[in-house]
Short mmCIF file of N, CA and C in Angstrom, two decimals:
data_model
loop_
_atom_site.label_atom_id
_atom_site.label_comp_id
_atom_site.label_asym_id
_atom_site.label_seq_id
_atom_site.Cartn_x
_atom_site.Cartn_y
_atom_site.Cartn_z
N MET A 288 0.84 -1.18 0.00
CA MET A 288 0.00 0.00 0.00
C MET A 288 0.89 1.24 0.00
N LEU A 289 0.44 2.27 -0.67
CA LEU A 289 1.17 3.53 -0.68
C LEU A 289 1.03 4.22 0.66
N VAL A 290 2.12 4.80 1.13
CA VAL A 290 2.08 5.56 2.38
C VAL A 290 2.41 7.02 2.08
N PRO A 291 1.88 7.94 2.86
CA PRO A 291 2.17 9.36 2.64
C PRO A 291 3.67 9.64 2.81
N VAL A 292 4.12 10.62 2.08
CA VAL A 292 5.50 11.10 2.22
C VAL A 292 5.40 12.53 2.72
N PRO A 293 5.52 12.73 4.04
CA PRO A 293 5.36 14.07 4.60
C PRO A 293 6.43 15.04 4.10
N ASP A 294 6.00 16.25 3.78
CA ASP A 294 6.94 17.31 3.47
C ASP A 294 7.02 18.23 4.69
N GLU A 295 7.84 19.26 4.62
CA GLU A 295 8.04 20.15 5.76
C GLU A 295 6.74 20.80 6.23
N ASP A 296 5.91 21.23 5.29
CA ASP A 296 4.66 21.90 5.66
C ASP A 296 3.63 20.93 6.24
N GLY A 297 3.59 19.71 5.72
CA GLY A 297 2.58 18.76 6.15
C GLY A 297 2.99 17.83 7.28
N ALA A 298 4.26 17.83 7.66
CA ALA A 298 4.74 16.91 8.70
C ALA A 298 3.93 16.99 10.00
N PRO A 299 3.56 18.19 10.48
CA PRO A 299 2.76 18.23 11.72
C PRO A 299 1.43 17.49 11.59
N PHE A 300 0.80 17.52 10.43
CA PHE A 300 -0.46 16.80 10.23
C PHE A 300 -0.28 15.33 10.59
N TRP A 301 0.81 14.73 10.09
CA TRP A 301 1.06 13.31 10.31
C TRP A 301 1.51 13.03 11.75
N GLU A 302 2.20 13.98 12.36
CA GLU A 302 2.59 13.81 13.76
C GLU A 302 1.35 13.81 14.67
N TYR A 303 0.41 14.70 14.40
CA TYR A 303 -0.83 14.72 15.17
C TYR A 303 -1.65 13.46 14.89
N ALA A 304 -1.69 13.03 13.64
CA ALA A 304 -2.44 11.81 13.29
C ALA A 304 -1.90 10.61 14.07
N ALA A 305 -0.59 10.54 14.26
CA ALA A 305 0.01 9.45 15.03
C ALA A 305 -0.50 9.44 16.47
N ARG A 306 -0.94 10.59 16.96
CA ARG A 306 -1.49 10.70 18.32
C ARG A 306 -3.02 10.57 18.31
N GLY A 307 -3.59 10.30 17.13
CA GLY A 307 -5.04 10.15 17.02
C GLY A 307 -5.79 11.46 16.97
N GLU A 308 -5.11 12.53 16.55
CA GLU A 308 -5.73 13.85 16.47
C GLU A 308 -5.82 14.31 15.02
N LEU A 309 -6.98 14.82 14.66
CA LEU A 309 -7.14 15.44 13.35
C LEU A 309 -6.98 16.94 13.54
N ARG A 310 -5.89 17.47 13.00
CA ARG A 310 -5.63 18.90 13.11
C ARG A 310 -5.45 19.48 11.71
N VAL A 311 -5.83 20.74 11.58
CA VAL A 311 -5.74 21.45 10.31
C VAL A 311 -4.92 22.71 10.54
N GLN A 312 -4.08 23.01 9.58
CA GLN A 312 -3.25 24.22 9.65
C GLN A 312 -4.13 25.46 9.56
N ALA A 313 -3.78 26.46 10.35
CA ALA A 313 -4.52 27.73 10.34
C ALA A 313 -3.52 28.88 10.32
N CYS A 314 -3.92 29.96 9.73
CA CYS A 314 -3.11 31.18 9.76
C CYS A 314 -3.11 31.69 11.20
N ALA A 315 -1.94 32.05 11.68
CA ALA A 315 -1.82 32.56 13.06
C ALA A 315 -1.78 34.08 13.11
N ALA A 316 -1.96 34.73 11.97
CA ALA A 316 -2.02 36.20 11.99
C ALA A 316 -3.27 36.63 12.75
N PRO A 317 -3.15 37.57 13.68
CA PRO A 317 -4.28 37.95 14.54
C PRO A 317 -5.55 38.36 13.79
N ALA A 318 -5.42 39.00 12.66
CA ALA A 318 -6.60 39.47 11.94
C ALA A 318 -7.12 38.46 10.92
N CYS A 319 -6.53 37.27 10.86
CA CYS A 319 -6.93 36.31 9.82
C CYS A 319 -7.49 35.02 10.43
N GLY A 320 -6.63 34.07 10.79
CA GLY A 320 -7.06 32.83 11.40
C GLY A 320 -7.67 31.81 10.46
N ARG A 321 -7.55 32.01 9.16
CA ARG A 321 -8.17 31.11 8.18
C ARG A 321 -7.56 29.72 8.23
N LEU A 322 -8.44 28.70 8.25
CA LEU A 322 -7.99 27.31 8.16
C LEU A 322 -7.61 27.01 6.73
N ARG A 323 -6.59 26.15 6.54
CA ARG A 323 -6.18 25.80 5.18
C ARG A 323 -5.70 24.35 5.11
N PHE A 324 -6.05 23.71 4.03
CA PHE A 324 -5.61 22.36 3.73
C PHE A 324 -5.66 22.21 2.23
N PRO A 325 -4.61 21.68 1.62
CA PRO A 325 -3.42 21.11 2.24
C PRO A 325 -2.55 22.19 2.87
N PRO A 326 -1.69 21.74 3.81
CA PRO A 326 -0.79 22.70 4.48
C PRO A 326 0.16 23.36 3.49
N ARG A 327 0.47 24.60 3.76
CA ARG A 327 1.43 25.34 2.92
C ARG A 327 2.08 26.43 3.76
N PRO A 328 3.20 26.96 3.29
CA PRO A 328 3.96 27.90 4.11
C PRO A 328 3.30 29.26 4.30
N CYS A 329 2.45 29.67 3.36
CA CYS A 329 1.92 31.03 3.39
C CYS A 329 0.40 31.01 3.32
N CYS A 330 -0.24 31.88 4.06
CA CYS A 330 -1.70 31.99 4.03
C CYS A 330 -2.14 32.56 2.68
N PRO A 331 -3.05 31.89 1.99
CA PRO A 331 -3.50 32.40 0.69
C PRO A 331 -4.38 33.65 0.82
N ARG A 332 -4.88 33.93 2.01
CA ARG A 332 -5.74 35.09 2.20
C ARG A 332 -4.93 36.35 2.53
N CYS A 333 -4.08 36.26 3.59
CA CYS A 333 -3.39 37.48 4.06
C CYS A 333 -1.88 37.46 3.79
N ARG A 334 -1.36 36.34 3.29
CA ARG A 334 0.06 36.18 2.93
C ARG A 334 0.99 36.05 4.14
N SER A 335 0.45 35.82 5.31
CA SER A 335 1.27 35.64 6.52
C SER A 335 1.95 34.27 6.47
N PHE A 336 3.17 34.22 7.02
CA PHE A 336 3.89 32.96 7.14
C PHE A 336 3.72 32.34 8.53
N ASP A 337 2.92 32.96 9.40
CA ASP A 337 2.68 32.43 10.74
C ASP A 337 1.53 31.42 10.67
N SER A 338 1.75 30.26 11.29
CA SER A 338 0.69 29.26 11.28
C SER A 338 0.64 28.50 12.60
N GLU A 339 -0.48 27.81 12.80
CA GLU A 339 -0.69 26.95 13.96
C GLU A 339 -1.55 25.79 13.49
N TRP A 340 -1.69 24.78 14.35
CA TRP A 340 -2.48 23.60 14.01
C TRP A 340 -3.67 23.50 14.97
N ARG A 341 -4.87 23.57 14.42
CA ARG A 341 -6.08 23.55 15.25
C ARG A 341 -6.72 22.17 15.25
N LEU A 342 -7.12 21.76 16.43
CA LEU A 342 -7.79 20.48 16.62
C LEU A 342 -9.20 20.54 16.03
N MET A 343 -9.54 19.57 15.23
CA MET A 343 -10.87 19.45 14.65
C MET A 343 -11.66 18.38 15.41
N SER A 344 -12.96 18.39 15.28
CA SER A 344 -13.79 17.39 15.95
C SER A 344 -13.65 16.01 15.35
N GLY A 345 -13.21 15.95 14.10
CA GLY A 345 -13.10 14.66 13.41
C GLY A 345 -14.41 14.23 12.76
N ARG A 346 -15.40 15.12 12.80
CA ARG A 346 -16.69 14.81 12.20
C ARG A 346 -16.78 15.50 10.84
N GLY A 347 -17.58 14.88 9.96
CA GLY A 347 -17.79 15.47 8.65
C GLY A 347 -18.91 14.75 7.93
N ARG A 348 -18.97 15.01 6.63
CA ARG A 348 -19.97 14.33 5.81
C ARG A 348 -19.34 13.98 4.48
N ILE A 349 -19.84 12.92 3.88
CA ILE A 349 -19.32 12.52 2.57
C ILE A 349 -19.75 13.56 1.55
N TRP A 350 -18.78 14.18 0.92
CA TRP A 350 -19.04 15.20 -0.09
C TRP A 350 -19.08 14.57 -1.49
N SER A 351 -18.24 13.54 -1.67
CA SER A 351 -18.19 12.82 -2.95
C SER A 351 -17.53 11.47 -2.71
N TYR A 352 -17.66 10.57 -3.66
CA TYR A 352 -16.97 9.29 -3.56
C TYR A 352 -16.81 8.66 -4.94
N VAL A 353 -15.87 7.73 -5.01
CA VAL A 353 -15.65 6.92 -6.21
C VAL A 353 -15.40 5.48 -5.76
N ARG A 354 -15.56 4.55 -6.69
CA ARG A 354 -15.25 3.14 -6.44
C ARG A 354 -14.31 2.69 -7.55
N PRO A 355 -12.99 2.78 -7.31
CA PRO A 355 -12.04 2.34 -8.35
C PRO A 355 -12.17 0.85 -8.63
N HIS A 356 -11.99 0.51 -9.88
CA HIS A 356 -12.00 -0.88 -10.31
C HIS A 356 -10.69 -1.17 -11.02
N PRO A 357 -10.26 -2.44 -11.09
CA PRO A 357 -9.02 -2.78 -11.79
C PRO A 357 -9.06 -2.28 -13.22
N PRO A 358 -7.94 -1.98 -13.84
CA PRO A 358 -6.59 -2.27 -13.36
C PRO A 358 -6.08 -1.21 -12.37
N LEU A 359 -5.51 -1.69 -11.30
CA LEU A 359 -4.98 -0.85 -10.25
C LEU A 359 -3.60 -1.35 -9.85
N LEU A 360 -2.94 -0.62 -8.95
CA LEU A 360 -1.69 -1.14 -8.39
C LEU A 360 -2.00 -2.47 -7.72
N PRO A 361 -1.09 -3.43 -7.77
CA PRO A 361 -1.38 -4.77 -7.25
C PRO A 361 -1.92 -4.81 -5.82
N ALA A 362 -1.36 -4.04 -4.91
CA ALA A 362 -1.82 -4.06 -3.51
C ALA A 362 -3.27 -3.59 -3.39
N TYR A 363 -3.69 -2.71 -4.27
CA TYR A 363 -5.05 -2.20 -4.24
C TYR A 363 -6.00 -3.10 -5.02
N ALA A 364 -5.52 -3.72 -6.07
CA ALA A 364 -6.36 -4.58 -6.89
C ALA A 364 -6.94 -5.73 -6.08
N ALA A 365 -6.19 -6.21 -5.10
CA ALA A 365 -6.65 -7.32 -4.27
C ALA A 365 -7.88 -6.92 -3.44
N GLN A 366 -8.07 -5.65 -3.17
CA GLN A 366 -9.20 -5.18 -2.36
C GLN A 366 -10.31 -4.55 -3.20
N ALA A 367 -10.11 -4.44 -4.49
CA ALA A 367 -11.08 -3.77 -5.36
C ALA A 367 -12.29 -4.64 -5.61
N PRO A 368 -13.45 -4.03 -5.86
CA PRO A 368 -13.62 -2.58 -5.81
C PRO A 368 -13.78 -2.11 -4.37
N TYR A 369 -13.24 -0.96 -4.07
CA TYR A 369 -13.32 -0.35 -2.74
C TYR A 369 -13.74 1.10 -2.95
N ASN A 370 -13.92 1.83 -1.86
CA ASN A 370 -14.35 3.21 -1.99
C ASN A 370 -13.23 4.18 -1.63
N VAL A 371 -13.30 5.33 -2.23
CA VAL A 371 -12.47 6.48 -1.85
C VAL A 371 -13.47 7.62 -1.68
N ILE A 372 -13.47 8.22 -0.49
CA ILE A 372 -14.43 9.27 -0.22
C ILE A 372 -13.73 10.61 -0.03
N LEU A 373 -14.46 11.65 -0.29
CA LEU A 373 -14.01 13.01 -0.02
C LEU A 373 -14.92 13.53 1.09
N VAL A 374 -14.32 13.87 2.23
CA VAL A 374 -15.07 14.28 3.42
C VAL A 374 -14.96 15.78 3.62
N GLU A 375 -16.11 16.42 3.74
CA GLU A 375 -16.18 17.84 4.08
C GLU A 375 -16.23 17.92 5.60
N LEU A 376 -15.25 18.60 6.21
CA LEU A 376 -15.18 18.68 7.66
C LEU A 376 -16.31 19.52 8.24
N ALA A 377 -16.91 19.05 9.32
CA ALA A 377 -17.99 19.79 9.98
C ALA A 377 -17.48 21.11 10.53
N ASP A 378 -16.24 21.12 11.03
CA ASP A 378 -15.65 22.32 11.63
C ASP A 378 -15.18 23.34 10.59
N ALA A 379 -14.99 22.88 9.36
CA ALA A 379 -14.44 23.74 8.31
C ALA A 379 -14.98 23.26 6.96
N PRO A 380 -16.21 23.63 6.61
CA PRO A 380 -16.83 23.09 5.39
C PRO A 380 -16.06 23.34 4.10
N HIS A 381 -15.15 24.30 4.09
CA HIS A 381 -14.39 24.54 2.87
C HIS A 381 -13.18 23.61 2.77
N ILE A 382 -12.96 22.76 3.78
CA ILE A 382 -11.84 21.82 3.77
C ILE A 382 -12.37 20.42 3.56
N ARG A 383 -11.76 19.72 2.60
CA ARG A 383 -12.17 18.36 2.28
C ARG A 383 -10.94 17.46 2.30
N LEU A 384 -11.11 16.30 2.94
CA LEU A 384 -10.02 15.33 3.05
C LEU A 384 -10.43 14.04 2.34
N ALA A 385 -9.49 13.43 1.63
CA ALA A 385 -9.73 12.16 0.96
C ALA A 385 -9.39 11.01 1.91
N GLY A 386 -10.10 9.93 1.77
CA GLY A 386 -9.84 8.74 2.58
C GLY A 386 -10.74 7.61 2.15
N ASN A 387 -10.89 6.65 3.04
CA ASN A 387 -11.73 5.49 2.76
C ASN A 387 -12.77 5.33 3.86
N LEU A 388 -13.97 4.92 3.49
CA LEU A 388 -15.01 4.59 4.45
C LEU A 388 -14.84 3.11 4.78
N VAL A 389 -14.61 2.81 6.06
CA VAL A 389 -14.35 1.43 6.48
C VAL A 389 -15.27 1.07 7.65
N ALA A 390 -15.40 -0.24 7.91
CA ALA A 390 -16.27 -0.72 8.98
C ALA A 390 -15.64 -0.52 10.35
N SER A 391 -14.31 -0.53 10.42
CA SER A 391 -13.56 -0.28 11.65
C SER A 391 -12.19 0.24 11.23
N PRO A 392 -11.44 0.88 12.14
CA PRO A 392 -10.18 1.51 11.74
C PRO A 392 -9.21 0.60 10.99
N ASP A 393 -9.13 -0.67 11.37
CA ASP A 393 -8.17 -1.57 10.72
C ASP A 393 -8.80 -2.50 9.70
N ALA A 394 -10.05 -2.25 9.34
CA ALA A 394 -10.76 -3.10 8.38
C ALA A 394 -10.20 -2.91 6.97
N PRO A 395 -10.38 -3.89 6.11
CA PRO A 395 -9.96 -3.74 4.71
C PRO A 395 -10.71 -2.61 4.01
N LEU A 396 -10.15 -2.13 2.93
CA LEU A 396 -10.75 -1.01 2.20
C LEU A 396 -12.13 -1.35 1.63
N ASP A 397 -12.41 -2.63 1.42
CA ASP A 397 -13.70 -3.04 0.85
C ASP A 397 -14.68 -3.51 1.93
N SER A 398 -14.52 -3.04 3.17
CA SER A 398 -15.30 -3.55 4.30
C SER A 398 -16.69 -2.94 4.45
N VAL A 399 -17.02 -1.92 3.69
CA VAL A 399 -18.35 -1.29 3.77
C VAL A 399 -19.13 -1.61 2.50
N ASP A 400 -20.34 -2.07 2.69
CA ASP A 400 -21.22 -2.37 1.56
C ASP A 400 -21.39 -1.10 0.73
N PRO A 401 -21.13 -1.16 -0.58
CA PRO A 401 -21.26 0.03 -1.43
C PRO A 401 -22.64 0.67 -1.36
N ALA A 402 -23.67 -0.08 -1.02
CA ALA A 402 -25.02 0.49 -0.91
C ALA A 402 -25.12 1.48 0.23
N ARG A 403 -24.16 1.46 1.16
CA ARG A 403 -24.20 2.38 2.30
C ARG A 403 -23.51 3.71 1.98
N LEU A 404 -22.88 3.82 0.82
CA LEU A 404 -22.24 5.08 0.42
C LEU A 404 -23.31 6.06 -0.03
N ARG A 405 -23.34 7.20 0.63
CA ARG A 405 -24.33 8.23 0.30
C ARG A 405 -23.69 9.61 0.45
N ILE A 406 -23.90 10.45 -0.54
CA ILE A 406 -23.48 11.84 -0.42
C ILE A 406 -24.23 12.43 0.78
N GLY A 407 -23.52 13.11 1.65
CA GLY A 407 -24.14 13.72 2.82
C GLY A 407 -24.13 12.84 4.06
N ALA A 408 -23.75 11.56 3.93
CA ALA A 408 -23.71 10.68 5.10
C ALA A 408 -22.70 11.22 6.10
N ARG A 409 -23.06 11.19 7.37
CA ARG A 409 -22.18 11.70 8.43
C ARG A 409 -21.14 10.65 8.79
N VAL A 410 -19.89 11.12 8.92
CA VAL A 410 -18.77 10.23 9.22
C VAL A 410 -17.93 10.80 10.36
N GLN A 411 -17.13 9.93 10.94
CA GLN A 411 -16.22 10.28 12.03
C GLN A 411 -14.85 9.71 11.67
N VAL A 412 -13.79 10.47 11.93
CA VAL A 412 -12.45 10.02 11.62
C VAL A 412 -12.00 8.93 12.60
N ALA A 413 -11.18 8.04 12.09
CA ALA A 413 -10.48 7.03 12.89
C ALA A 413 -9.11 6.89 12.25
N PHE A 414 -8.14 6.53 13.02
CA PHE A 414 -6.78 6.43 12.49
C PHE A 414 -6.31 4.99 12.53
N THR A 415 -5.54 4.61 11.51
CA THR A 415 -4.95 3.28 11.47
C THR A 415 -3.52 3.40 10.98
N ASP A 416 -2.68 2.49 11.45
CA ASP A 416 -1.27 2.48 11.04
C ASP A 416 -1.14 1.77 9.69
N THR A 417 -0.55 2.46 8.75
CA THR A 417 -0.30 1.90 7.42
C THR A 417 1.18 2.11 7.11
N GLY A 418 1.95 1.06 7.20
CA GLY A 418 3.38 1.16 6.89
C GLY A 418 4.12 2.12 7.80
N GLY A 419 3.73 2.21 9.07
CA GLY A 419 4.42 3.08 10.01
C GLY A 419 3.87 4.50 10.08
N THR A 420 2.83 4.79 9.32
CA THR A 420 2.21 6.12 9.33
C THR A 420 0.74 5.97 9.69
N ALA A 421 0.27 6.78 10.64
CA ALA A 421 -1.15 6.77 10.99
C ALA A 421 -1.90 7.58 9.94
N VAL A 422 -2.85 6.93 9.28
CA VAL A 422 -3.64 7.62 8.25
C VAL A 422 -5.09 7.71 8.69
N PRO A 423 -5.75 8.81 8.33
CA PRO A 423 -7.17 8.93 8.67
C PRO A 423 -8.02 8.06 7.76
N ARG A 424 -8.95 7.39 8.37
CA ARG A 424 -9.99 6.66 7.67
C ARG A 424 -11.30 7.16 8.26
N TRP A 425 -12.40 6.75 7.69
CA TRP A 425 -13.68 7.30 8.10
C TRP A 425 -14.67 6.19 8.41
N LEU A 426 -15.43 6.39 9.48
CA LEU A 426 -16.46 5.46 9.91
C LEU A 426 -17.81 6.17 9.84
N LEU A 427 -18.85 5.45 9.44
CA LEU A 427 -20.19 6.04 9.45
C LEU A 427 -20.59 6.32 10.88
N GLU A 428 -21.15 7.50 11.13
CA GLU A 428 -21.68 7.82 12.47
C GLU A 428 -22.94 7.01 12.67
N ARG A 429 -23.14 6.56 13.87
CA ARG A 429 -24.36 5.83 14.22
C ARG A 429 -25.49 6.83 14.45
N PRO A 430 -26.69 6.54 13.92
CA PRO A 430 -27.81 7.48 14.11
C PRO A 430 -28.22 7.56 15.57
#
């Protein structure tokens, strides 16, 4: 499986993920405070280079999804078809994170019945170790 390759700007995201925290970079300029993802050195709104990492609730909703089918990379082909979802964060609706909807944090990528995929479905983040890196995955919230 492919694992993320953290760069200087995004490294804190992965460090927080290893602790089970979903954090998003924010501008630390007093008059701005805009959340931004993906992480970058400069605020696109005010051009400040000051930043901080804000804790998110880990809740969101499915904004979009796809179900890749073979031909795929061999490690992924074994689990296909599986889902890839785009989650709009409840705390920051303009921020969307890609991931997989799974039945439990360590479940296979194909562990959720495709009939349960719905735009707008509420999800909660969970983290799992993939090749030494904690990656966010998503679980359906219970009604």
